Amino acid sequence: MTKIRRVRKAVLPVAGLGTRFLPATKAVPKEMLTVVDKPVVQYVVEEAMAAGIEHFVFVTGRNKAVIEDHFDIQVELDDTLRERGKSAELKSLEDMLPKAGATSFTRQQAPLGLGHAVWCARDIIGDEPFALLLPDMVMRDQAGCLSGMVDLYNKVGGNIVAVAECDPAQAHKYGIVGKGEDLDGGFRITQMVEKPEPGTAPSNYYINGRYILQPEIFDILSKQERGAGNEIQVTDAMLKLADQQPFSAYQFGGETYDCGSKAGFILANVAFALDRDDIKSQVFEDLKNMIAKA
Ligand code: UTP
């Protein structure tokens, strides 16, 4: 059996234009929009940290420099917080910070699609398996979606895709996988279909924005032609890789919020607010009254 190599690095593609969120995203990257009091991308970095990721590769574009600043120390701010005795705020800033040298930023230059964004990370990832996290998909789960994926990967190797269940009537909006042999925490994938015609989906398990991929994907991406939406798609490259290597699904039991869509973003704010001891009761009561009146 071939040795299962450890997943140490993660790619976070943040170069998209976020057109569904205009005008908010004209000058502010959509990955920096806040859910309660944290930028969306910070939830995803924390999920990756909890899964043992040691190096974070951000694929960025124009107008995204603020993401780099967010994951750096702000000396004046830290000094001011210290002077004012705001130790809890200071600690929360320290806890979210990747270690010095543990982040890399590379430019996609033109938003040619997710597959192209991933390919832009090839030199920094090198010849090792890596995690891919779509930073606008925020997971709500005690254990963390990527941690569960890494556990499954350490048992079965190959490539892992996280899946969640969707309403079968909505399956045509997603990338859907076919279910094969059961695994501990997931199953073997028999097929992957991007946005199947209504009524033809092989299951209601949709790909929810977390992947563990082997580096052979980069060779395939380098030759990958444009697909749906005239963009270079990572799913098209995964389908080719699936001819050479196994793909398994990790069945994610938590909630997935698509913060790249308006409704998903609002729902994420409500859900995470209800998790917060400091604001839960007020949000809950006001929400109940608001719904009663709607
Ligand atoms: P999306 O397709 O959701 O992002 O890509 P988008 O293109 O910014 O969104 P809309 O449809 O215009 O509103 C998922 C993730 O992949 C990144 C995005 O930044 C987002 O985090 N992405 C997408 C890139 O980095 N490069 C691309 O060319 C496309």
mmCIF file of N, CA and C and ligand atoms in Angstrom, residues 12-21 30-31 59-60 64 108 110-118 133-137 231-232 258 260, ligand 1:
data_model
loop_
_atom_site.group_PDB
_atom_site.id
_atom_site.type_symbol
_atom_site.label_atom_id
_atom_site.label_comp_id
_atom_site.label_asym_id
_atom_site.label_seq_id
_atom_site.Cartn_x
_atom_site.Cartn_y
_atom_site.Cartn_z
ATOM 1 N N LEU A 12 -6.614 28.746 -0.248
ATOM 2 C CA LEU A 12 -7.854 29.513 -0.102
ATOM 3 C C LEU A 12 -7.957 30.492 -1.277
ATOM 4 N N PRO A 13 -8.784 30.169 -2.256
ATOM 5 C CA PRO A 13 -8.898 31.060 -3.407
ATOM 6 C C PRO A 13 -9.786 32.253 -3.059
ATOM 7 N N VAL A 14 -9.224 33.450 -3.135
ATOM 8 C CA VAL A 14 -9.990 34.650 -2.754
ATOM 9 C C VAL A 14 -9.923 35.717 -3.847
ATOM 10 N N ALA A 15 -9.785 35.267 -5.097
ATOM 11 C CA ALA A 15 -9.587 36.233 -6.195
ATOM 12 C C ALA A 15 -10.855 36.525 -6.984
ATOM 13 N N GLY A 16 -11.971 35.892 -6.612
ATOM 14 C CA GLY A 16 -13.224 36.092 -7.367
ATOM 15 C C GLY A 16 -13.741 37.520 -7.217
ATOM 16 N N LEU A 17 -14.625 37.908 -8.116
ATOM 17 C CA LEU A 17 -15.118 39.289 -8.134
ATOM 18 C C LEU A 17 -16.297 39.504 -7.184
ATOM 19 N N GLY A 18 -16.947 38.427 -6.773
ATOM 20 C CA GLY A 18 -18.082 38.562 -5.846
ATOM 21 C C GLY A 18 -19.213 39.390 -6.423
ATOM 22 N N THR A 19 -19.534 39.144 -7.699
ATOM 23 C CA THR A 19 -20.532 40.003 -8.372
ATOM 24 C C THR A 19 -21.928 39.859 -7.762
ATOM 25 N N ARG A 20 -22.192 38.706 -7.136
ATOM 26 C CA ARG A 20 -23.531 38.541 -6.543
ATOM 27 C C ARG A 20 -23.731 39.451 -5.344
ATOM 28 N N PHE A 21 -22.659 40.018 -4.859
ATOM 29 C CA PHE A 21 -22.745 40.846 -3.648
ATOM 30 C C PHE A 21 -22.469 42.319 -3.910
ATOM 31 N N LYS A 30 -15.453 40.036 -0.880
ATOM 32 C CA LYS A 30 -16.595 39.358 -0.240
ATOM 33 C C LYS A 30 -16.128 38.464 0.907
ATOM 34 N N GLU A 31 -14.876 37.998 0.834
ATOM 35 C CA GLU A 31 -14.344 37.144 1.903
ATOM 36 C C GLU A 31 -14.134 37.932 3.195
ATOM 37 N N VAL A 59 -4.877 32.701 -2.763
ATOM 38 C CA VAL A 59 -4.776 33.108 -4.163
ATOM 39 C C VAL A 59 -5.624 34.366 -4.300
ATOM 40 N N THR A 60 -4.942 35.496 -4.482
ATOM 41 C CA THR A 60 -5.642 36.777 -4.396
ATOM 42 C C THR A 60 -5.685 37.488 -5.749
ATOM 43 N N LYS A 64 -7.658 43.005 -2.996
ATOM 44 C CA LYS A 64 -7.742 41.988 -1.941
ATOM 45 C C LYS A 64 -6.648 42.148 -0.889
ATOM 46 N N GLN A 108 -3.750 35.708 -8.805
ATOM 47 C CA GLN A 108 -4.335 35.003 -9.953
ATOM 48 C C GLN A 108 -4.272 35.875 -11.215
ATOM 49 N N ALA A 110 -6.041 37.290 -13.285
ATOM 50 C CA ALA A 110 -7.363 37.440 -13.923
ATOM 51 C C ALA A 110 -8.261 36.333 -13.392
ATOM 52 N N PRO A 111 -9.513 36.648 -13.018
ATOM 53 C CA PRO A 111 -10.380 35.623 -12.428
ATOM 54 C C PRO A 111 -10.938 34.669 -13.483
ATOM 55 N N LEU A 112 -10.107 33.721 -13.901
ATOM 56 C CA LEU A 112 -10.487 32.813 -14.994
ATOM 57 C C LEU A 112 -11.247 31.589 -14.496
ATOM 58 N N GLY A 113 -11.534 31.550 -13.197
ATOM 59 C CA GLY A 113 -12.283 30.423 -12.652
ATOM 60 C C GLY A 113 -11.548 29.781 -11.488
ATOM 61 N N LEU A 114 -12.317 29.009 -10.712
ATOM 62 C CA LEU A 114 -11.766 28.380 -9.511
ATOM 63 C C LEU A 114 -10.602 27.444 -9.844
ATOM 64 N N GLY A 115 -10.752 26.665 -10.929
ATOM 65 C CA GLY A 115 -9.689 25.734 -11.316
ATOM 66 C C GLY A 115 -8.394 26.481 -11.592
ATOM 67 N N HIS A 116 -8.502 27.604 -12.247
ATOM 68 C CA HIS A 116 -7.319 28.420 -12.548
ATOM 69 C C HIS A 116 -6.723 28.978 -11.262
ATOM 70 N N ALA A 117 -7.583 29.403 -10.338
ATOM 71 C CA ALA A 117 -7.098 29.936 -9.052
ATOM 72 C C ALA A 117 -6.297 28.861 -8.309
ATOM 73 N N VAL A 118 -6.801 27.636 -8.308
ATOM 74 C CA VAL A 118 -6.101 26.542 -7.613
ATOM 75 C C VAL A 118 -4.746 26.293 -8.289
ATOM 76 N N LEU A 133 -10.095 25.012 0.449
ATOM 77 C CA LEU A 133 -11.286 25.486 1.174
ATOM 78 C C LEU A 133 -11.847 26.707 0.455
ATOM 79 N N LEU A 134 -13.095 26.635 0.046
ATOM 80 C CA LEU A 134 -13.727 27.812 -0.574
ATOM 81 C C LEU A 134 -14.116 28.758 0.561
ATOM 82 N N PRO A 135 -13.511 29.941 0.582
ATOM 83 C CA PRO A 135 -13.660 30.798 1.761
ATOM 84 C C PRO A 135 -15.038 31.429 1.903
ATOM 85 N N ASP A 136 -15.888 31.296 0.889
ATOM 86 C CA ASP A 136 -17.228 31.851 1.105
ATOM 87 C C ASP A 136 -18.197 30.807 1.645
ATOM 88 N N MET A 137 -17.745 29.568 1.779
ATOM 89 C CA MET A 137 -18.586 28.527 2.385
ATOM 90 C C MET A 137 -18.183 28.405 3.855
ATOM 91 N N GLU A 231 -15.458 29.419 -17.525
ATOM 92 C CA GLU A 231 -14.379 29.489 -16.533
ATOM 93 C C GLU A 231 -13.672 28.136 -16.436
ATOM 94 N N ILE A 232 -12.428 28.142 -15.987
ATOM 95 C CA ILE A 232 -11.696 26.885 -15.779
ATOM 96 C C ILE A 232 -12.184 26.304 -14.453
ATOM 97 N N ASP A 258 -23.624 29.212 2.464
ATOM 98 C CA ASP A 258 -22.994 29.804 1.290
ATOM 99 C C ASP A 258 -23.020 31.321 1.444
ATOM 100 N N GLY A 260 -21.454 33.431 -0.135
ATOM 101 C CA GLY A 260 -21.336 34.144 -1.410
ATOM 102 C C GLY A 260 -22.707 34.501 -1.954
HETATM 103 P P1 UTP B 1 -17.429 31.945 -6.623
HETATM 104 O O1 UTP B 1 -17.777 31.618 -8.019
HETATM 105 O O2 UTP B 1 -18.442 31.739 -5.571
HETATM 106 O O3 UTP B 1 -16.903 33.451 -6.478
HETATM 107 O O4 UTP B 1 -16.084 31.212 -6.255
HETATM 108 P P2 UTP B 1 -17.100 34.719 -7.339
HETATM 109 O O5 UTP B 1 -16.816 34.486 -8.784
HETATM 110 O O6 UTP B 1 -16.283 35.766 -6.651
HETATM 111 O O7 UTP B 1 -18.652 35.048 -7.079
HETATM 112 P P3 UTP B 1 -19.792 35.728 -7.941
HETATM 113 O O8 UTP B 1 -20.520 34.589 -8.577
HETATM 114 O O9 UTP B 1 -19.172 36.695 -8.913
HETATM 115 O O10 UTP B 1 -20.624 36.440 -6.901
HETATM 116 C C1 UTP B 1 -15.796 30.556 -5.023
HETATM 117 C C2 UTP B 1 -14.462 31.029 -4.453
HETATM 118 O O11 UTP B 1 -13.447 30.955 -5.427
HETATM 119 C C3 UTP B 1 -12.793 32.186 -5.606
HETATM 120 C C4 UTP B 1 -13.752 33.249 -5.063
HETATM 121 O O12 UTP B 1 -13.024 34.367 -4.520
HETATM 122 C C5 UTP B 1 -14.534 32.502 -4.004
HETATM 123 O O13 UTP B 1 -13.940 32.605 -2.724
HETATM 124 N N1 UTP B 1 -12.464 32.395 -7.026
HETATM 125 C C6 UTP B 1 -13.422 32.237 -7.972
HETATM 126 C C7 UTP B 1 -11.169 32.764 -7.367
HETATM 127 O O14 UTP B 1 -10.289 32.902 -6.497
HETATM 128 N N2 UTP B 1 -10.887 32.957 -8.682
HETATM 129 C C8 UTP B 1 -11.820 32.819 -9.671
HETATM 130 O O15 UTP B 1 -11.466 33.017 -10.854
HETATM 131 C C9 UTP B 1 -13.110 32.439 -9.301
#
